[in-house]
Amino acid sequence: MAPIDPHSFTDSSHPLTTHVALSLYLDFNTSIIHGSALLTLSSAFSGELSLDTRCISIHMVLDPLTLEPLPYRVSTTPDRIRGTEVVVVLSGQSSLLIVYSTSPSASALQWLSPLQTFSKLHPYVYTQCQAIHARSIFPCQDTPAARIRYDVVMNIPNSLSAVMSARHVRRRLAVPEEAKHLEAGSLGSSLWCGEDRVVEEFAMEQPIPPYLFAFAVGELGFREVGPRTRVYTESAAVEVLDAAALEFAGTEDMIKQGEKLFGDYEWERFDLLVLPPSFPYGGMENPRMVFLTPTVIKGDATGAQVVAHELAHSWTGNLITNINNEHFWLNEGFTTYAERRIVEVVQGPDRATLNIGIGWRGLTDEMERFKDNLECTKLWNKQEGVDPDDVYSQVPYEKGFQFVLRIERQIGRTAFDEFLKKYIATFKFKSIDTSIFLEFLKANIPGIEKEINLQLWTEGVGIPEDAYEPVSTIYTKIISLAKEFKEGRMPSEDDVAEWNGQEWELYLENLPKSCEPSQVMALDKRYRLAESKDYEVKVSFLQLAVTSKCREYHGEVKKTLKEVGRMKYLRPLFTALAQAGGTEEKQLAKQVFAEARETYHPIAQGVVESILSKYI
């Protein structure tokens, strides 16, 4: 076997999947999807074809042309990271049909009961497939190396509606013939064609990596905010929808700016779905339908920076994709650079510089986090036997950004912009690795390897000496004020008069990891940081409070951990409680997780479990 990806059973000598046709019946009562997946391969194949699954029950595998069963076997012992291998024996076929059911514990899916939604009346389900979770929704070659087009026929309760990372084709009544193959999974046509059911059809005509497969089903409403953009939320969440429409009103300007910088926007629509608070990421760049956490709605338009990041993925990440997670920086480093170029034009250079400064601080913090695992500080790192969710960090984002910026600084922005457009045009709809990028770089910028140590940047540990710490008046002032806090001086009201959330975030992140409790409480008494509606500020402050042994804030920490599921907030707060705290803090961490666990997405559950098992 010649693996193509350390996180997949896919064999590089096998043909890759090019198209998937899915029929999905969503059963909200059991939190199970009954489905069939018709996989089309790039060529006919004879031999054993390996597929990735996780917690999926296979009912039968058929030759779709003859409907004869195909031999298959399922590995008896799941791999801790990759899941369960399914091997199908082909004899010259170029397609196969798999009938299956998911598990209530599918790692990509979060099923919300009506009581967990705004309306309290209807259930909700959504997906998060990055990095390696599409395999828990349908059997596939779950690697970015296998770019797929797909069609979906989705059967849902008629009181709900569905959105996908795909073009919506139509909403219609179910047809009995569609359930023919699903009967093997105990789902007959009477259930498929129930009076309370409806079918939504979707099509993705461009080849995407499987981790960009996404859908959400619930009672949804929307607002038009631009010619290419709608904002969706739960229809009962009227205040959230209004706030989101206001926060993201400038989206079309960002799309136009992205097109100026990087070329045509290839995906037609750029819609936004604001998910329930349990969504584990800030945003997910699903093509045509970006998923967002409600915590990015800040009321001052700075939350649009997350949208700028996800928009930038439309070129770097979605058009050009890392071939596997060992080269994740190709997605995130370029996208972070592109995001800041968009922000620089739309919101101004000072805002972009603050963004870089917060990223710089985050990068230096990650160096401390991985001081005993320096492999994780490399851009191109080895991940055999490593769960990508466990080592998710700011390194591919911020060190990747620094590398891209280093190239720009070397050759100048005008020349770099031309290089970037050529890079995107050359590799669009392809998945590449670091070596391919470096060869392209050297071929198009002759002599660059003599000016920049490319191997040090991509394969070296730590932060290279020629990285760039940002310089601006506001950045320098905030860093200076943070240093003064160590000496007992609190920022004056004049100092912070024009500060928004990002300024406070940068200030808090540059304070010592722990301070005198009296200092921390005095800072909060003056500026009410623990009560901030900006979670970046609130969580940065609460992290400082925990590490400074300010136990008066334990109630606010508990409340925060129970109202959001974004891993950017869960990880530092649970780590602070478990690592820096005493017995009381460790007990609080265990108690809060026990109470909040079921409200977190399965990916977030796993991350918190790994933190607690490491420190408690």
XYZ file of C-alpha atoms in Angstrom:
616
model
C 0.000 0.000 0.000
C 1.261 3.496 -0.899
C -0.516 6.006 1.379
C -1.267 9.414 -0.079
C -2.239 10.922 3.252
C -1.269 9.952 6.838
C -4.903 10.482 7.865
C -6.522 8.319 5.181
C -6.587 4.689 4.041
C -6.546 5.944 0.431
C -3.873 4.242 -1.689
C -2.030 6.466 -4.172
C -1.962 3.616 -6.703
C -5.780 3.492 -6.789
C -7.969 5.737 -8.961
C -9.419 8.671 -7.022
C -13.109 9.496 -6.692
C -14.266 12.273 -9.014
C -18.013 12.389 -8.259
C -20.338 11.341 -5.441
C -24.147 11.119 -5.722
C -25.772 10.967 -2.301
C -29.320 10.113 -1.206
C -29.722 11.061 2.453
C -32.663 10.527 4.810
C -32.212 12.565 7.989
C -33.873 10.949 11.007
C -33.934 13.532 13.801
C -35.521 11.097 16.266
C -32.504 8.775 16.200
C -29.777 11.277 15.081
C -28.998 8.930 12.170
C -28.684 9.488 8.430
C -29.732 6.573 6.218
C -27.977 6.989 2.908
C -26.627 5.686 -0.328
C -23.410 6.907 -1.937
C -22.667 6.366 -5.626
C -18.915 6.877 -6.044
C -17.517 7.435 -9.539
C -13.788 6.819 -10.007
C -11.362 8.505 -12.395
C -10.892 5.174 -14.224
C -11.976 1.538 -14.158
C -10.200 -0.541 -11.532
C -9.648 -4.168 -10.668
C -8.513 -5.029 -7.173
C -9.100 -3.892 -3.599
C -10.202 -0.273 -3.266
C -9.752 1.274 0.203
C -12.271 3.779 1.602
C -12.434 5.775 4.837
C -15.357 5.519 7.260
C -15.951 6.354 10.902
C -18.833 4.902 12.907
C -20.731 3.989 9.721
C -22.763 0.794 9.247
C -22.438 -0.641 5.734
C -25.577 -2.495 4.607
C -24.493 -3.487 1.096
C -22.170 -2.565 -1.768
C -23.437 -2.912 -5.344
C -22.268 -2.596 -8.909
C -24.555 0.299 -9.937
C -24.847 -0.980 -13.535
C -25.860 -4.574 -12.757
C -27.047 -4.110 -9.137
C -25.048 -7.241 -8.311
C -23.384 -7.253 -4.864
C -19.685 -6.440 -4.738
C -17.443 -8.231 -2.223
C -16.291 -6.015 0.607
C -14.846 -6.233 4.100
C -14.759 -3.879 7.047
C -11.706 -3.728 9.312
C -12.486 -5.233 12.695
C -10.470 -2.762 14.777
C -10.951 0.956 14.065
C -7.814 3.076 13.854
C -7.819 5.708 16.607
C -7.347 8.541 14.105
C -8.339 7.270 10.662
C -11.440 5.344 11.688
C -12.511 2.133 9.940
C -11.185 0.947 6.593
C -13.698 -0.448 4.127
C -12.162 -2.494 1.306
C -14.307 -3.117 -1.795
C -13.187 -5.673 -4.417
C -13.706 -4.322 -7.931
C -13.471 -6.201 -11.210
C -13.143 -3.529 -13.849
C -15.833 -1.224 -12.477
C -15.432 2.564 -12.483
C -18.217 3.160 -9.954
C -19.738 1.565 -6.856
C -22.915 2.074 -4.836
C -22.787 1.835 -1.035
C -25.903 1.681 1.153
C -25.184 2.663 4.744
C -26.297 4.405 7.938
C -24.393 6.888 10.098
C -24.095 6.733 13.869
C -25.560 9.161 16.446
C -21.917 9.721 17.463
C -20.777 10.748 13.936
C -17.867 13.118 14.517
C -18.899 15.561 11.759
C -22.482 16.009 12.920
C -24.066 17.897 15.759
C -27.739 17.187 16.256
C -29.484 19.845 18.358
C -32.750 19.111 20.114
C -35.511 21.735 19.872
C -34.606 22.994 23.360
C -31.071 23.759 22.140
C -32.366 26.087 19.397
C -33.691 29.659 19.474
C -37.294 28.713 18.696
C -37.361 25.756 21.120
C -39.754 24.181 18.606
C -37.691 22.522 15.874
C -34.480 20.450 15.806
C -31.303 21.449 13.957
C -28.302 19.610 12.546
C -25.082 20.863 11.002
C -21.777 19.458 9.793
C -18.106 20.219 10.347
C -15.986 17.973 8.115
C -12.540 19.547 8.378
C -10.089 18.031 8.906
C -11.017 14.318 8.570
C -14.705 13.990 9.432
C -16.508 13.675 6.072
C -15.944 9.920 6.481
C -18.477 9.913 9.329
C -21.218 11.140 6.923
C -20.492 8.967 3.873
C -17.839 6.381 2.872
C -15.196 8.148 0.807
C -11.538 8.708 0.077
C -11.423 11.348 2.779
C -8.281 13.165 1.690
C -7.861 16.597 0.037
C -5.983 14.744 -2.717
C -9.348 13.391 -3.943
C -11.305 16.366 -5.263
C -14.960 15.535 -5.861
C -18.034 16.986 -7.507
C -21.281 15.926 -5.859
C -25.059 15.796 -6.118
C -27.308 15.390 -3.091
C -30.932 14.376 -2.701
C -31.738 15.143 0.942
C -34.972 14.017 2.607
C -35.896 16.180 5.618
C -38.979 17.163 7.667
C -41.071 19.615 5.651
C -41.111 22.096 8.535
C -37.372 22.622 8.001
C -35.125 23.786 5.173
C -31.574 22.889 4.153
C -28.516 24.797 2.959
C -25.324 23.282 1.538
C -21.874 24.075 0.215
C -23.460 23.589 -3.206
C -25.991 25.091 -5.609
C -29.592 24.646 -4.495
C -31.442 22.946 -7.344
C -35.024 22.638 -6.048
C -37.330 21.674 -3.200
C -39.906 19.052 -4.109
C -41.972 16.070 -2.957
C -40.249 12.701 -2.500
C -40.555 9.944 -5.116
C -40.869 6.249 -4.019
C -38.215 4.994 -6.479
C -35.584 7.095 -4.679
C -35.854 4.864 -1.613
C -35.265 1.631 -3.566
C -31.709 1.003 -2.384
C -32.263 2.385 1.120
C -34.575 -0.515 1.978
C -31.456 -2.517 2.792
C -30.989 -0.114 5.687
C -34.536 -0.682 6.952
C -35.842 2.498 5.316
C -38.807 1.859 3.044
C -40.568 4.125 0.561
C -43.374 4.792 3.092
C -40.903 6.625 5.347
C -39.133 8.328 2.449
C -42.468 9.585 1.060
C -44.051 10.433 4.418
C -46.578 13.285 4.438
C -44.327 15.301 6.734
C -41.223 14.925 4.514
C -39.761 16.940 1.653
C -36.724 16.588 -0.610
C -34.071 19.258 -1.183
C -31.704 18.818 -4.157
C -28.208 20.285 -4.409
C -25.344 20.146 -6.920
C -21.667 21.051 -6.585
C -20.276 21.265 -10.112
C -16.700 22.200 -9.158
C -14.222 19.692 -7.707
C -13.683 20.268 -3.974
C -11.850 18.334 -1.247
C -14.217 16.212 0.886
C -13.647 18.350 3.993
C -15.597 21.151 2.247
C -18.761 19.013 2.066
C -21.228 20.792 4.355
C -24.898 21.168 5.157
C -27.200 22.506 7.825
C -30.881 21.750 8.345
C -33.215 23.715 10.580
C -35.886 26.384 10.624
C -33.855 28.960 8.686
C -34.416 32.558 7.649
C -32.248 34.974 5.683
C -31.522 38.569 4.696
C -30.082 39.783 1.395
C -26.928 41.827 2.078
C -25.509 41.966 -1.442
C -25.953 40.746 -5.015
C -24.046 37.534 -4.212
C -24.689 37.227 -0.493
C -27.464 36.220 1.849
C -27.008 35.901 5.607
C -28.854 32.931 7.137
C -29.670 32.190 10.785
C -32.409 30.336 12.576
C -35.562 32.222 11.605
C -36.504 32.670 15.262
C -33.156 34.377 15.957
C -34.370 37.729 14.605
C -31.940 39.823 16.659
C -29.006 37.677 15.558
C -30.095 37.923 11.918
C -30.449 41.716 12.119
C -27.061 42.084 13.827
C -25.382 39.741 11.328
C -26.835 41.611 8.358
C -25.422 44.843 9.793
C -22.030 43.334 10.696
C -21.544 41.804 7.250
C -23.090 44.577 5.145
C -19.723 45.263 3.493
C -19.266 41.729 2.151
C -19.692 42.643 -1.526
C -16.926 45.262 -1.229
C -14.644 42.547 0.137
C -15.517 40.165 -2.707
C -14.697 42.873 -5.271
C -11.411 43.613 -3.537
C -10.574 39.902 -3.486
C -11.224 39.722 -7.224
C -8.892 42.679 -7.850
C -6.135 40.976 -5.910
C -6.545 37.332 -6.875
C -8.710 37.034 -9.986
C -12.310 36.044 -10.661
C -14.491 34.710 -7.862
C -15.217 31.189 -9.176
C -18.055 30.090 -6.862
C -21.001 32.292 -7.988
C -22.543 32.766 -4.500
C -20.935 33.786 -1.203
C -23.664 33.157 1.359
C -23.133 33.161 5.135
C -24.778 30.914 7.722
C -24.553 32.013 11.359
C -24.774 28.772 13.318
C -25.797 28.091 16.909
C -23.176 28.960 19.593
C -21.907 25.345 19.706
C -20.139 25.693 16.317
C -16.503 24.792 17.146
C -14.699 27.259 14.836
C -14.817 30.978 14.100
C -15.676 30.247 10.507
C -15.531 27.430 7.973
C -14.865 28.267 4.346
C -17.424 25.923 2.788
C -17.785 27.083 -0.833
C -20.945 29.080 -1.596
C -22.063 28.789 2.066
C -19.588 29.929 4.727
C -20.381 28.746 8.254
C -19.831 31.260 11.097
C -20.023 31.296 14.870
C -22.340 33.952 16.343
C -19.378 35.146 18.435
C -17.995 36.968 15.367
C -20.931 39.404 15.509
C -19.354 42.186 17.552
C -21.413 45.211 16.585
C -18.485 47.232 15.224
C -17.898 45.465 11.855
C -14.565 43.983 13.062
C -16.224 40.559 12.978
C -16.166 40.972 9.214
C -12.451 40.108 9.403
C -13.432 36.468 9.940
C -15.597 36.769 6.832
C -12.590 38.261 5.001
C -10.566 35.194 5.998
C -13.209 32.742 4.808
C -13.661 34.765 1.615
C -9.909 34.633 0.956
C -10.161 30.829 1.141
C -12.245 31.053 -2.033
C -8.898 31.397 -3.803
C -6.344 29.872 -1.407
C -7.664 26.693 0.185
C -10.743 26.033 -1.918
C -9.289 26.685 -5.384
C -5.770 25.539 -4.446
C -5.744 23.006 -1.619
C -3.109 21.337 0.514
C -2.745 17.699 -0.590
C -2.932 16.605 3.044
C -2.814 18.153 6.506
C 0.993 18.033 6.697
C 0.917 20.968 4.263
C -1.959 22.843 5.966
C 0.044 26.083 5.860
C -0.565 26.250 2.091
C -4.249 26.768 2.904
C -3.976 28.951 5.956
C -0.760 30.936 5.504
C -1.796 32.240 2.097
C -5.356 32.840 3.296
C -4.225 34.821 6.341
C -2.065 36.936 4.023
C -4.976 37.416 1.601
C -7.364 38.263 4.460
C -5.053 41.027 5.688
C -4.664 42.457 2.197
C -8.468 42.675 1.944
C -8.773 44.203 5.442
C -6.027 46.713 4.627
C -8.068 48.104 1.727
C -11.560 47.834 3.217
C -10.854 48.780 6.870
C -7.492 50.553 6.630
C -3.777 49.816 7.241
C -3.987 50.369 11.029
C -6.637 47.672 11.377
C -4.564 45.267 9.271
C -1.470 45.998 11.374
C -3.382 45.322 14.589
C -4.494 42.045 13.040
C -0.867 41.163 12.299
C 0.121 42.119 15.847
C -2.489 39.862 17.432
C -1.312 37.088 15.116
C 2.331 37.676 16.075
C 1.467 37.334 19.747
C -0.525 34.183 19.010
C 2.450 32.720 17.132
C 4.867 33.357 19.989
C 2.370 31.749 22.394
C 2.244 28.648 20.173
C 6.043 28.367 20.365
C 5.654 28.078 24.134
C 2.775 25.589 23.783
C 4.852 23.303 21.533
C 8.231 23.695 23.245
C 8.225 19.954 23.947
C 6.923 19.048 20.480
C 8.925 21.211 18.081
C 7.687 19.268 15.038
C 4.433 21.211 15.414
C 6.297 24.516 14.959
C 7.301 23.560 11.395
C 5.206 24.617 8.418
C 5.749 21.258 6.694
C 5.444 18.790 9.544
C 5.071 15.034 9.898
C 1.657 13.889 11.130
C 1.815 10.098 10.939
C -0.073 8.875 14.013
C -1.146 12.427 14.916
C -4.774 13.565 15.121
C -4.965 16.886 13.229
C -7.563 18.186 15.692
C -5.078 17.693 18.566
C -2.317 19.776 16.930
C -4.555 22.457 15.400
C -2.824 25.765 16.116
C -1.943 29.230 14.861
C 1.374 28.009 13.413
C 0.133 27.241 9.862
C -1.806 30.507 9.899
C 0.708 32.924 11.398
C 4.068 31.356 10.526
C 2.607 30.612 7.091
C 1.564 34.268 6.815
C 5.044 35.365 7.860
C 6.619 33.197 5.130
C 4.293 34.571 2.446
C 4.947 38.112 3.696
C 8.703 37.436 3.682
C 8.491 36.627 -0.046
C 6.468 39.799 -0.677
C 9.002 41.892 1.266
C 11.830 40.398 -0.790
C 10.434 41.030 -4.269
C 8.036 43.910 -3.637
C 4.262 43.984 -3.586
C 3.715 44.641 -7.296
C 5.845 41.671 -8.359
C 4.326 39.509 -5.629
C 0.775 40.314 -6.737
C 1.636 39.135 -10.244
C 3.204 35.976 -8.818
C 0.125 35.306 -6.676
C -2.291 35.618 -9.595
C -0.141 33.278 -11.686
C 0.073 30.790 -8.786
C -3.716 30.728 -8.413
C -4.331 30.450 -12.167
C -1.783 27.623 -12.497
C -3.024 25.413 -9.676
C -6.743 26.207 -9.367
C -8.877 23.142 -8.648
C -5.711 21.187 -7.790
C -4.285 19.831 -4.529
C -0.554 20.406 -4.041
C 2.207 19.977 -1.473
C 5.010 22.227 -0.229
C 7.554 20.835 -2.710
C 5.339 21.725 -5.671
C 4.887 25.254 -4.323
C 8.622 25.738 -3.754
C 9.482 24.530 -7.266
C 6.916 26.941 -8.707
C 8.316 29.753 -6.542
C 11.905 29.136 -7.678
C 10.887 28.814 -11.329
C 8.962 32.090 -11.310
C 11.221 34.137 -9.027
C 14.715 33.071 -10.110
C 17.304 33.282 -7.355
C 14.760 33.567 -4.527
C 16.426 30.625 -2.744
C 19.617 32.714 -2.460
C 17.750 35.541 -0.728
C 15.441 33.517 1.549
C 16.311 30.259 3.306
C 13.306 28.334 1.963
C 14.190 25.112 3.734
C 14.539 26.890 7.088
C 11.150 28.546 6.635
C 9.283 25.403 5.595
C 11.087 22.655 7.523
C 12.776 24.507 10.378
C 11.415 24.784 13.906
C 10.519 28.019 15.681
C 10.253 31.521 14.215
C 12.982 32.469 11.705
C 15.023 35.577 12.492
C 13.845 37.348 9.340
C 10.163 37.180 10.383
C 8.391 40.516 10.755
C 6.993 41.942 13.988
C 4.601 44.714 12.925
C 5.391 48.380 13.403
C 2.764 51.097 13.776
C 2.004 53.894 16.227
C -1.043 52.171 17.737
C 0.680 48.773 17.940
C 3.755 50.228 19.641
C 1.614 52.216 22.091
C -0.423 49.159 23.128
C 2.699 47.032 23.656
C 4.201 49.849 25.728
C 1.066 50.125 27.879
C 1.097 46.352 28.431
C 4.698 46.580 29.678
C 3.734 49.426 32.022
C 1.010 47.259 33.576
C 3.759 44.947 34.802
C 5.110 47.921 36.729
C 1.737 48.719 38.260
C 0.380 51.351 35.834
C -3.103 50.845 34.464
C -4.052 52.418 31.104
C -5.945 55.679 31.533
C -9.341 56.369 30.038
C -7.643 58.720 27.581
C -5.312 55.875 26.535
C -8.202 53.570 25.675
C -10.771 56.122 24.497
C -10.663 54.929 20.885
C -10.020 51.240 21.561
C -12.233 48.582 20.056
C -12.109 44.872 20.816
C -8.932 44.234 18.831
C -6.955 46.848 20.743
C -8.054 45.327 24.044
C -7.286 41.829 22.766
C -3.745 42.856 21.799
C -3.248 44.586 25.165
C -4.478 41.632 27.225
C -2.472 39.097 25.246
C 0.726 41.042 25.930
C 0.261 41.169 29.701
C 2.192 38.670 31.857
C 0.629 35.200 31.980
C -0.276 35.851 35.600
C -0.474 39.066 37.621
C -1.271 40.171 41.144
C -4.967 39.408 41.747
C -5.540 42.956 43.011
C -4.193 44.359 39.718
C -6.429 42.117 37.644
C -9.522 43.025 39.656
C -8.719 46.752 39.497
C -8.396 46.550 35.714
C -11.774 44.855 35.459
C -13.415 47.240 37.918
C -12.456 50.167 35.696
C -13.141 48.659 32.267
C -15.619 45.770 32.857
C -13.661 43.360 30.665
C -15.223 40.208 32.149
C -18.600 41.485 30.959
C -17.444 42.367 27.441
C -19.756 41.309 24.628
C -16.618 40.722 22.513
C -15.596 37.166 23.333
C -11.983 37.773 22.230
C -11.693 40.370 25.010
C -13.782 38.479 27.556
C -11.904 35.185 27.168
C -8.453 36.843 27.132
C -9.353 38.559 30.405
C -10.851 35.440 32.022
C -7.763 33.435 31.057
C -5.625 36.061 32.825
C -7.956 35.946 35.846
C -7.698 32.143 36.151
C -3.893 32.059 35.837
C -3.677 34.923 38.374
C -5.776 32.892 40.874
C -8.659 35.396 40.850
C -11.293 32.926 41.950
C -13.964 35.618 42.048
C -14.294 35.082 38.293
C -14.969 31.345 38.392
C -18.697 31.982 37.971
C -18.118 34.014 34.813
C -15.692 31.366 33.487
C -18.298 28.659 34.043
C -21.025 30.756 32.386
C -18.814 31.446 29.359
C -17.818 27.799 28.889
C -21.470 26.791 28.993
C -22.717 29.353 26.487
C -20.195 28.927 23.638
C -18.582 25.932 21.938
C -15.930 27.706 19.853
C -12.625 25.912 20.433
C -10.701 29.200 20.308
C -12.315 29.935 23.696
C -12.658 26.445 25.133
C -8.990 25.551 24.638
C -7.392 28.452 26.603
C -9.958 28.478 29.408
C -9.948 24.725 30.022
C -6.130 24.700 29.727
C -5.826 27.559 32.231
C -8.111 25.790 34.702
C -6.448 22.387 34.292
C -2.799 23.420 33.921
C -2.315 26.643 35.868
C -4.948 26.147 38.511
C -4.992 24.356 41.846
C -7.395 21.706 43.070
C -10.377 24.070 42.964
C -9.692 25.041 39.360
C -9.178 21.446 38.220
C -12.440 20.441 39.891
C -14.228 23.326 38.182
C -12.856 22.225 34.789
C -14.183 18.689 35.283
C -17.543 19.909 36.596
C -18.147 22.392 33.744
C -17.203 19.861 31.079
C -19.503 17.252 32.592
C -22.375 19.752 32.511
C -21.619 21.298 29.095
C -20.247 18.309 27.170
C -23.456 17.435 25.317
C -23.815 21.013 24.073
C -20.386 20.896 22.383
C -19.735 19.622 18.863
C -18.022 16.174 18.871
C -14.754 17.739 17.624
C -14.746 20.180 20.551
C -15.601 17.368 22.966
C -12.500 15.496 21.839
C -10.235 18.539 22.208
C -11.414 19.271 25.765
C -11.096 15.604 26.710
C -7.467 15.592 25.532
C -6.718 18.741 27.590
C -8.232 17.287 30.760
C -6.549 13.909 30.311
C -3.178 15.643 29.872
C -3.338 17.877 32.949
C -5.775 16.209 35.361
